[in-house]
Structures are given as structure tokens and as C-alpha cells.
Amino acid sequence: MMQNVHLAPKSDEDDLYSGYNDYNPTFDTEITAKIPGTSASRPLATGFGSKTVLSSSMGRPMTGAIQDGVARPLTAVHAAGYTKAALRGSVFDPLGQARGPAPPLEMKNEDTPEEKIRQLEKKVNELVEESCIANSCGDLKLALEKAKDAGRKERVLVRQREQIASPENINLDLTYSVLFNLASQYSANEMYAEALNTYQVIVKNKMFSNGGRLKVNMANIYLKQRNYSKAIKFYRMALDQIPSVHKEMRIKIMQNIGVAFIKTGQYTDGISSFEHIMSTSPNLKAGFNLILCYFAIGDREQMKKAFQKLITVPLEIDYDDKYISPNDDPHTNLLIEAIKNDQLRQMERERKAMAEKYIMTAAKLIAPAIETSFAIGYDWCVEVVKASHYVELANDLEINKAITYLRQKDFYQAVETLKMFEKKDSRVKSAAATNLSFLYYLENELAQAANYADLAVNSDRYNPSALTNKGNTVFANGDYEKAAEFYKEALRNDSSCTEALYNIGLTYKKLNRIDEALDCFLKLQAILRNSAQVLYQIASLYEIMEDPNQAIEWLMQLISVVPTDSHALSKLGELYDNEGDKSQAFQYYYESYRYFPSNIEVIEWLGAYYIDTQFCEKAIQYFERAALIQPTQVKWQLMVASCYRRSGNYQKALDTYKEIHRKFPENVECLRFLVRLCTDMGLKEVQEYVTKLKRVEKLKEIREQRVKSGRDGSARSRREGSGSGDGGSAKGERLSAKLRALPGTNEPYESSGNKEIDASYVDPLGPQTERPKTAARKRMDEDEFADEELGEDLLPE
């Protein structure tokens, strides 16, 4: 083929197209290009040897031009303007790579107004995105700052656009997004007034076609502000703006309108909204709210109908039979196991649990109201539930019926109702037996409680409540080690069983395993924040460990949770008193007295404190309070008289001692003070009181001797044996009769005995420890009237 291609000789430099007419007819369909070239402007040579360059008006070399009256033959292969001289000394480079790289692109001029606007618009979008991201991360303050910054830059952008372009070129979408984000961030930061103003700017701007829909957001804000009338108004305005094709949105707005009507007490209007929803697109919340409205107006029949509608609301979920394998195919079983706990299945379980919660709550609400008694109402609800998809809820309703009996203190009916479940399936039987065990435990029938606890555990070994009740019955019998084992098993089955963890702590406390008990309560405190019982137990354990600083710290946390707990305040006062901080102790004792002015220990401490600080007049009111609480205890009235005497008010002291003598005529201490006061004041009554004092002292001495002789006689009769037993017994009976016949032996008090005060506070969480005497008490015991024996009557803690 190459033999028909003729290269032009070097001598012929100007005839570029020579040889084109010489061809073999065999190849007449193929024209071979001699030299490739470009369309660059070069001197044009024709096949007729002319060297004239013809150019168009644009400078482009022309082809097909007529020269000297002869038309140049046209070619369709080579571009015009090539000469052989242009290729002399060059290499073959059809792509022009020898010319080097292309020059760099021309840089844009950033100083132009268009470029500035474009960069500013980009910055505004970035700020809006950053604001949204900060909001999603929970940093609401940063989100608001970004939104405000975006708003400022967007206003600058609008002004620049108005200066260089027509207003039609303003980016409305950007303005809308900036304002909407700013309003949302104001609302998230609870700056409701600013949010409403921003939403109002969007709503009033006619250029935003769908801005009216944001009235829903404005109504939500009014609902949060409890301005229900405005919320209803804006919800209705938004409802007018939303087309009927957006059915779900309209339903949600109508539901909010119904809730607002319930908040304002307009139950009839709320019923109309919820009835429309239940007839158009029924859902659980609307059905439950409809029941609430009918319950509020007391319409029994409509309550029943609304409950039936709630039962029939479609959940649109697959039931458990879908996850039962139809055969033993391993591949199918693996597939079913994979989808049993996927996200869709979890969502279905949550929806079903929510439906069961609504139905149970509604049944418990309407059962006492739809019939003459709550039992009949529960029976009706149970029948309705049994005819629906929620058959398993019927048993739970029966158990709730028993719990209602329990709240009404009808223990017999509660027990009878729960006993009906003894032949049910294991889950229901375990729940019923657990409640029965708890009931019997409350009634202190430990044997029955233990039996039903065993039944509950045997029915469902993994029931933490049953194991906890079993542990409680064992704990009540004093077997703390075994009780701890049951509590531990309950925790292994359910790590969130806080009752078992609390009881383990109490068990370890009983076993004097203080470190383990403290560990349990600290774990519990991490779960149950601000639990008063847990905080008290931790403080009590630190007190046992002789760490008063830690005990005080935990008690301070306790009174921050329950600031009116008088026992916790008195315990703080005791700890500060033991540490020697009298001022802090007085503060907490006084607060305890203010909240509970009947605690004898607190009254006693406050009275002793004022005596110690030489303010006997102030101590009088506390001892008078103690005498009012315990009128048969003579020592409080003696302390009142003593305070009058120490403060120098002898006449008042004398009158008080006379009143005490009238109530307690055989009290030796009172007569001694009367003798001394009458002697000091030079009264004529002194001889009368001296005579009474001698008679009472003599009578007291005779009593003590007879009691002593009676004890000795009893001891001798025991030693003599059965031979002289009858005589000794008769003598003892005669002696007892004489003692009973003596005046004053049947009085309901003992003037100077060591009787314990009945009104003392008993700690229900554990045994009390004896409180050491304070310095005030010590001085009070060692004063000149030590024969009152007041110190022996101070109570243990």
C-alpha cells in the first residue's frame, strides 16, 4: 500500500498538494493525507503554484478561492494554510506536546462585588449548618450564637444584593432558612418571646409561600407558656394553611387542639376533636385522651365505647407467631433468630408495650366509674380485653383488681382474688404468689408469707420480687446469711432490683460487715440519686465506723433532699455536739424542734443547753413542753421550778413547787425545796412542810425495808424447798396485800425511779446507741441539788 504514497521532494518546497492526482484506480476510495497539520494561519499555496495569501475578513486563510481566473481544486483531507517549510527540521508531534504545558488559569478577581456576595452567602450557609450541629450535640447556647451570627451576615448580604442587583435576585430560601433556624434556637433556649417575634417575621412575609405553616410552632410555644387560648387559635390558623393531602400533619394538629381543650377544662370541645381523630385515623393517644374526657364529664356509656375503640386501634405490627419456625430447617431458624431482635422488632415491642400501658391505665381509671362497684367494672374490662388481641392483659387486670382491694384495706378480698391464680400458668401464678407473700408479710404472718414466697419462687425461679420476698421472710427469722443468698440471687436475675440491693446492705449491717454494707449502699446511691433512705444508711454506717466528718457530710446531703426531717436534723446536732461544736449542734437541734416539737430528747438537750449558757428563763419553755407531753413525769415540772429558782424568781418557784406538791404529795424532792424556800423567805408554812417531809421520808424508809424483807423472805423460801413452800407463799401474799394497801403504791408514776420515757423516738432502721451526756447535763447533775437524781432519768438515744 505504501508504494502508492509519494513523498514530496525537498526541491519542491511550494507545491503542497502535488501527487494527489496520481493514484491507482484500485484505491480510488481511499485518500491518504500526506502531512497532518493544524488550522494555524500560514501562507496559503495552491496546487497551481501560486504564492498569494488570501485571507478572510477575520484573518482566517481562505480555501477554494479563485486565482487568476482558475478555481483551485478543493480537498477534504488537509486543512488549508500548511506549507512544507513549516515542517522543516521538526519532529512528528500531532498533539502539540512540544509546545510545553498550558499556561495557568487566570485567577478570579475576588474584589468583584459578585464574588464577595458569593463568599458571604457561603459563610451564611456554613453558620446555619454549624448552628444545627451544635443543637444536635446539646450545646444550645453555641447553637443560638451561631444562628444570631448567621442572621447578621444574612442582613449584610441582602443589603449588598440590593445595591448591585434588583430585589428579584435576593435568595429567599437562604433568608427563610436563617430566620427559621434562629427562631428554633430561641425556642430551644426557652427564649419564647424572641422566638415568637422571629416566627412572626416569617409568617407576615408574603414572599414565603408556606410560612403560614409555622403557626404550628408558634402554637407549641404558647402551649408551653400555658397560654392555651392563643395556642388553640394558632393551631386552628395552621390547620387552615395545611392542605388536606397532608393527612398525618392535620391529625397531629387536631390532637394538640384536643389536648389544649383538656388543659382549659373544655372537655366537650376536646371530645369533638378526639372523636374526629378516632373516626378518621385512630391512634392510641387520641383514644386514651378521649377516655379521659368522658371520665371527666362522668359519661359511663361513652367511657365504655371509648375503651372498646382504644382496644381495636390497629398497631400495624406482626405478632409472635411470625417468629415460630415452621420446620427444622437450620437456614430458616438462623434467619428467624436474626430478625427476632433487629431494630424493627424492637420498635414493634416498644409500640406494643405502649399500647398495653395505655389500656391498663385506662382500665384502672374507668373500672370504678363505669359500674356500681370497681369489682364489676374490672370484670367488664377483663371481658372486653379477653375478646381482643390483648388476651394476656386480662390476668394483669385481675392482679390490679387485687391491688385495688389492697389499697382499700380489704385484705380478705385481695387474698381471695390472688388465690384464683394458683392454677394459672407459671408467670401469672408467680406474680400472684409474690403479692400474697407480700400481703402476709405486712400482716406479720411469716409462715404464710414464706409458703407463698416458696410458691412464687418455684413457679418462676427468675422472678426477682419473689426471691426478695423469700429473703425478707428469712431475714425476719434472723437467718441473715441465708437471706443474703436470696437477695444475691435476685440481683443475679435482675441487676436493677434495687430492693434486693438495699436489703443486702441491711443484712451486712446486721452481720457487722460494715465495709460490705457500705459498698452496697454506695452502689445503690449511684443508681437511686437523692434517695433519703440510702443517704441515711450511708451516714449511719460512717457513724458506726467512727468517721463523724463523713457522717456529717452525708447527713447534709440528706437534709438537702428532705429539709424537714426532724430526726436527721437531731442526728446532725448530736454529731456536732459530740465533736464539741455547740453552736452548730444548737442550730440543728433547734431546727429539729421547730419541725417536730414533741421529741423529748431534743427538748431535753435544748433545755440543758440554755441552763449551761446561764439562760434559765429560756429553758423554762422547753421543760414546760416536756411536762405537757409527759404529765406523769415529775422531773420536768421540778426542772421548771428549778429554772425559776436559778433565775431569781423565788415567788414563781415557790408557786410552782406548791403546784407540784399538790399533784405529787409524796415527792420528797419537792418537799425539800419547799422547806428550803420557805425557810429562806421566812414563811410560816415551813413547819407544815417539814412535818410532811419527815412523814414522807419515814414512809419511804418503811416501804424500802418491807420490800427488802419481802425479797429476803422469797430467797429463804426458795432455799427451804417445797416443805415450807406453802407457808412462805401465804406470807408473801399477806405482805403484797399490805404493800398494796399503803398509800401511794398504786400511783401511776415513780417520783425518783429510773423509768424510761415512753415518748422517746425509736429509729425504725436499726437499734439506737446510748448518747453520752453533754457537759451541760454533767453540770446539771453536779449542782447543789444533786439529790434530785435528774441525771439517772436521761434517756438513751
XYZ file of N, CA, C and O in Angstrom, residues 668-754:
348
model
N -40.455 13.580 147.572
C -39.510 14.040 148.589
C -38.761 15.281 148.120
O -38.566 16.243 148.889
N -38.313 15.290 146.868
C -37.528 16.410 146.362
C -38.325 17.707 146.413
O -37.808 18.770 146.804
N -39.585 17.635 146.029
C -40.427 18.820 146.043
C -40.561 19.372 147.468
O -40.466 20.587 147.705
N -40.780 18.490 148.452
C -40.929 18.939 149.830
C -39.627 19.539 150.360
O -39.641 20.523 151.114
N -38.493 18.988 149.969
C -37.222 19.548 150.421
C -37.043 20.983 149.918
O -36.601 21.867 150.659
N -37.392 21.191 148.611
C -37.253 22.543 148.076
C -38.250 23.497 148.720
O -37.942 24.677 148.941
N -39.440 22.996 149.037
C -40.421 23.844 149.704
C -39.927 24.265 151.088
O -40.081 25.434 151.498
N -39.338 23.319 151.824
C -38.800 23.641 153.142
C -37.707 24.687 153.025
O -37.654 25.680 153.774
N -36.795 24.508 152.030
C -35.678 25.434 151.899
C -36.152 26.818 151.480
O -35.695 27.840 152.020
N -37.057 26.890 150.507
C -37.543 28.178 150.054
C -38.325 28.902 151.153
O -38.157 30.115 151.361
N -39.187 28.167 151.853
C -39.963 28.802 152.921
C -39.051 29.298 154.042
O -39.295 30.361 154.647
N -37.982 28.555 154.307
C -37.031 28.984 155.330
C -36.323 30.253 154.893
O -36.176 31.210 155.668
N -35.853 30.270 153.608
C -35.137 31.443 153.114
C -36.043 32.667 153.052
O -35.593 33.799 153.270
N -37.319 32.467 152.733
C -38.236 33.586 152.569
C -38.947 33.939 153.884
O -39.724 34.902 153.946
N -38.706 33.160 154.979
C -39.287 33.439 156.281
C -40.782 33.237 156.346
O -41.477 33.997 157.032
N -41.272 32.223 155.660
C -42.700 31.965 155.639
C -43.099 31.063 156.810
O -42.312 30.231 157.292
N -44.334 31.196 157.255
C -44.845 30.417 158.387
C -45.149 28.970 157.998
O -45.300 28.111 158.859
N -45.226 28.718 156.653
C -45.615 27.379 156.202
C -44.476 26.385 156.327
O -44.638 25.205 156.017
N -43.316 26.846 156.775
C -42.156 25.974 156.767
C -42.342 24.776 157.690
O -41.939 23.648 157.351
N -42.991 25.004 158.850
C -43.164 23.904 159.792
C -44.090 22.829 159.223
O -43.862 21.628 159.412
N -45.107 23.284 158.490
C -46.033 22.320 157.863
C -45.309 21.434 156.872
O -45.486 20.190 156.875
N -44.432 22.032 156.068
C -43.721 21.247 155.048
C -42.649 20.365 155.686
O -42.360 19.267 155.191
N -42.072 20.823 156.799
C -41.091 19.985 157.500
C -41.763 18.730 158.027
O -41.231 17.614 157.931
N -42.949 18.906 158.601
C -43.691 17.755 159.133
C -44.029 16.772 158.015
O -43.867 15.547 158.156
N -44.506 17.321 156.873
C -44.839 16.449 155.736
C -43.601 15.728 155.221
O -43.652 14.552 154.859
N -42.478 16.450 155.197
C -41.245 15.841 154.686
C -40.815 14.687 155.566
O -40.423 13.617 155.067
N -40.868 14.884 156.893
C -40.483 13.796 157.798
C -41.398 12.596 157.641
O -40.944 11.443 157.627
N -42.700 12.868 157.510
C -43.644 11.751 157.373
C -43.384 10.985 156.075
O -43.380 9.748 156.056
N -43.159 11.693 154.987
C -42.929 11.035 153.698
C -41.621 10.273 153.710
O -41.528 9.152 153.185
N -40.555 10.867 154.324
C -39.277 10.162 154.382
C -39.393 8.888 155.210
O -38.827 7.849 154.860
N -40.134 8.974 156.304
C -40.317 7.792 157.149
C -41.110 6.722 156.417
O -40.777 5.522 156.466
N -42.157 7.155 155.719
C -42.973 6.208 154.960
C -42.141 5.545 153.856
O -42.250 4.343 153.607
N -41.299 6.348 153.238
C -40.433 5.810 152.172
C -39.462 4.792 152.738
O -39.195 3.736 152.135
N -38.922 5.089 153.939
C -37.986 4.158 154.565
C -38.676 2.847 154.928
O -38.120 1.763 154.727
N -39.927 2.941 155.446
C -40.673 1.725 155.791
C -40.925 0.879 154.539
O -40.787 -0.349 154.553
N -41.274 1.533 153.468
C -41.532 0.802 152.204
C -40.272 0.066 151.760
O -40.318 -1.087 151.344
N -39.151 0.780 151.788
C -37.916 0.161 151.331
C -37.560 -1.042 152.204
O -37.097 -2.080 151.700
N -37.764 -0.917 153.545
C -37.459 -2.049 154.423
C -38.372 -3.234 154.152
O -37.916 -4.386 154.136
N -39.656 -2.953 153.942
C -40.592 -4.052 153.699
C -40.307 -4.719 152.360
O -40.413 -5.945 152.240
N -39.969 -3.937 151.373
C -39.623 -4.536 150.078
C -38.383 -5.394 150.217
O -38.307 -6.505 149.685
N -37.409 -4.887 151.002
C -36.181 -5.652 151.196
C -36.458 -6.940 151.961
O -35.942 -8.012 151.616
N -37.280 -6.853 153.001
C -37.612 -8.059 153.759
C -38.410 -9.043 152.920
O -38.253 -10.259 153.051
N -39.254 -8.529 152.054
C -40.007 -9.408 151.159
C -39.096 -10.158 150.215
O -39.270 -11.347 149.956
N -38.070 -9.458 149.722
C -37.101 -10.122 148.838
C -36.317 -11.193 149.604
O -36.066 -12.285 149.092
N -35.937 -10.839 150.856
C -35.192 -11.822 151.646
C -36.057 -13.044 151.934
O -35.591 -14.186 151.901
N -37.363 -12.812 152.243
C -38.266 -13.939 152.508
C -38.438 -14.822 151.302
O -38.486 -16.049 151.406
N -38.500 -14.230 150.142
C -38.629 -15.026 148.916
C -37.393 -15.864 148.710
O -37.462 -17.032 148.313
N -36.234 -15.295 149.004
C -34.997 -16.058 148.823
C -34.936 -17.231 149.794
O -34.525 -18.334 149.433
N -35.379 -16.985 151.084
C -35.358 -18.070 152.064
C -36.320 -19.185 151.690
O -36.022 -20.362 151.844
N -37.500 -18.792 151.185
C -38.487 -19.810 150.810
C -37.970 -20.658 149.657
O -38.244 -21.853 149.594
N -37.232 -20.050 148.757
C -36.667 -20.840 147.659
C -35.608 -21.805 148.161
O -35.443 -22.896 147.648
N -34.870 -21.342 149.229
C -33.818 -22.208 149.748
C -34.406 -23.351 150.573
O -33.883 -24.449 150.600
N -35.507 -23.082 151.307
C -36.092 -24.099 152.166
C -36.727 -25.232 151.380
O -36.874 -26.346 151.882
N -37.125 -24.992 150.178
C -37.661 -26.066 149.343
C -39.152 -26.162 149.453
O -39.845 -25.294 149.986
N -39.661 -27.298 149.001
C -41.098 -27.458 148.907
C -41.750 -27.701 150.253
O -42.953 -27.521 150.412
N -40.974 -28.143 151.314
C -41.561 -28.462 152.600
C -42.226 -27.263 153.241
O -43.304 -27.364 153.803
N -41.579 -26.105 153.179
C -42.148 -24.901 153.776
C -42.661 -23.945 152.724
O -42.785 -22.771 152.966
N -42.929 -24.449 151.541
C -43.338 -23.572 150.445
C -44.691 -22.955 150.669
O -44.942 -21.807 150.335
N -45.631 -23.694 151.279
C -46.970 -23.147 151.426
C -46.986 -21.984 152.392
O -47.626 -20.961 152.159
N -46.244 -22.102 153.502
C -46.228 -21.033 154.483
C -45.592 -19.774 153.935
O -46.069 -18.671 154.155
N -44.482 -19.963 153.211
C -43.830 -18.799 152.612
C -44.722 -18.108 151.621
O -44.752 -16.896 151.514
N -45.445 -18.887 150.863
C -46.337 -18.307 149.872
C -47.423 -17.481 150.522
O -47.757 -16.398 150.088
N -47.998 -17.988 151.610
C -49.056 -17.240 152.295
C -48.505 -15.944 152.861
O -49.142 -14.890 152.809
N -47.282 -16.029 153.434
C -46.681 -14.824 153.984
C -46.427 -13.779 152.903
O -46.642 -12.584 153.079
N -45.952 -14.267 151.727
C -45.717 -13.336 150.622
C -46.993 -12.678 150.164
O -47.024 -11.498 149.842
N -48.082 -13.434 150.136
C -49.352 -12.847 149.720
C -49.817 -11.784 150.708
O -50.320 -10.737 150.314
N -49.648 -12.058 152.042
C -50.058 -11.066 153.034
C -49.212 -9.805 152.922
O -49.713 -8.690 153.037
N -47.905 -9.988 152.659
C -47.020 -8.830 152.518
C -47.387 -7.995 151.306
O -47.417 -6.767 151.356
N -47.713 -8.640 150.185
C -48.118 -7.913 148.996
C -49.393 -7.148 149.228
O -49.553 -6.008 148.768
N -50.325 -7.744 149.961
C -51.579 -7.037 150.248
C -51.309 -5.789 151.071
O -51.911 -4.737 150.856
N -50.388 -5.882 152.043
C -50.060 -4.720 152.852
C -49.411 -3.624 152.006
O -49.680 -2.436 152.181
N -48.507 -4.066 151.119
C -47.850 -3.075 150.259
C -48.848 -2.363 149.355
O -48.764 -1.162 149.140
N -49.813 -3.159 148.862
C -50.823 -2.533 148.000
C -51.721 -1.603 148.798
O -52.245 -0.631 148.277
N -51.880 -1.891 150.079
C -52.747 -1.051 150.897
C -52.082 0.253 151.308
O -52.760 1.185 151.726
N -50.742 0.321 151.218
C -50.062 1.553 151.591
C -50.421 2.672 150.627
O -50.585 2.456 149.442
N -50.571 3.871 151.157
C -50.916 4.984 150.272
C -49.780 5.285 149.298
O -48.607 5.272 149.672
N -50.155 5.541 148.089
C -49.180 5.951 147.072
C -48.557 4.822 146.316
O -47.815 5.052 145.371
N -48.816 3.540 146.699
C -48.162 2.451 145.979
C -48.792 2.199 144.620
O -48.167 1.598 143.753
N -50.014 2.602 144.421
C -50.673 2.374 143.132
C -50.637 3.594 142.220
O -51.377 3.676 141.254
N -49.825 4.561 142.599
C -49.772 5.753 141.751
C -49.125 5.405 140.400
O -48.251 4.543 140.328
N -49.533 6.105 139.342
C -49.018 5.747 138.001
C -47.659 6.317 137.700
O -47.306 6.513 136.569
N -46.888 6.651 138.718
C -45.562 7.213 138.489
C -44.671 6.827 139.644
O -45.141 6.423 140.708
N -43.374 6.992 139.416
C -42.391 6.835 140.482
C -41.589 8.110 140.522
O -41.003 8.516 139.522
N -41.580 8.722 141.671
C -41.009 10.068 141.753
C -39.528 10.102 141.434
O -39.039 11.033 140.839
N -38.796 9.104 141.829
C -37.350 9.147 141.600
C -36.837 7.831 141.057
O -35.753 7.389 141.387
N -37.656 7.142 140.295
C -37.210 5.885 139.708
C -36.469 6.105 138.411
O -36.307 7.214 137.934
N -36.010 5.006 137.844
C -35.280 5.050 136.583
C -36.167 4.647 135.419
O -35.779 3.863 134.564
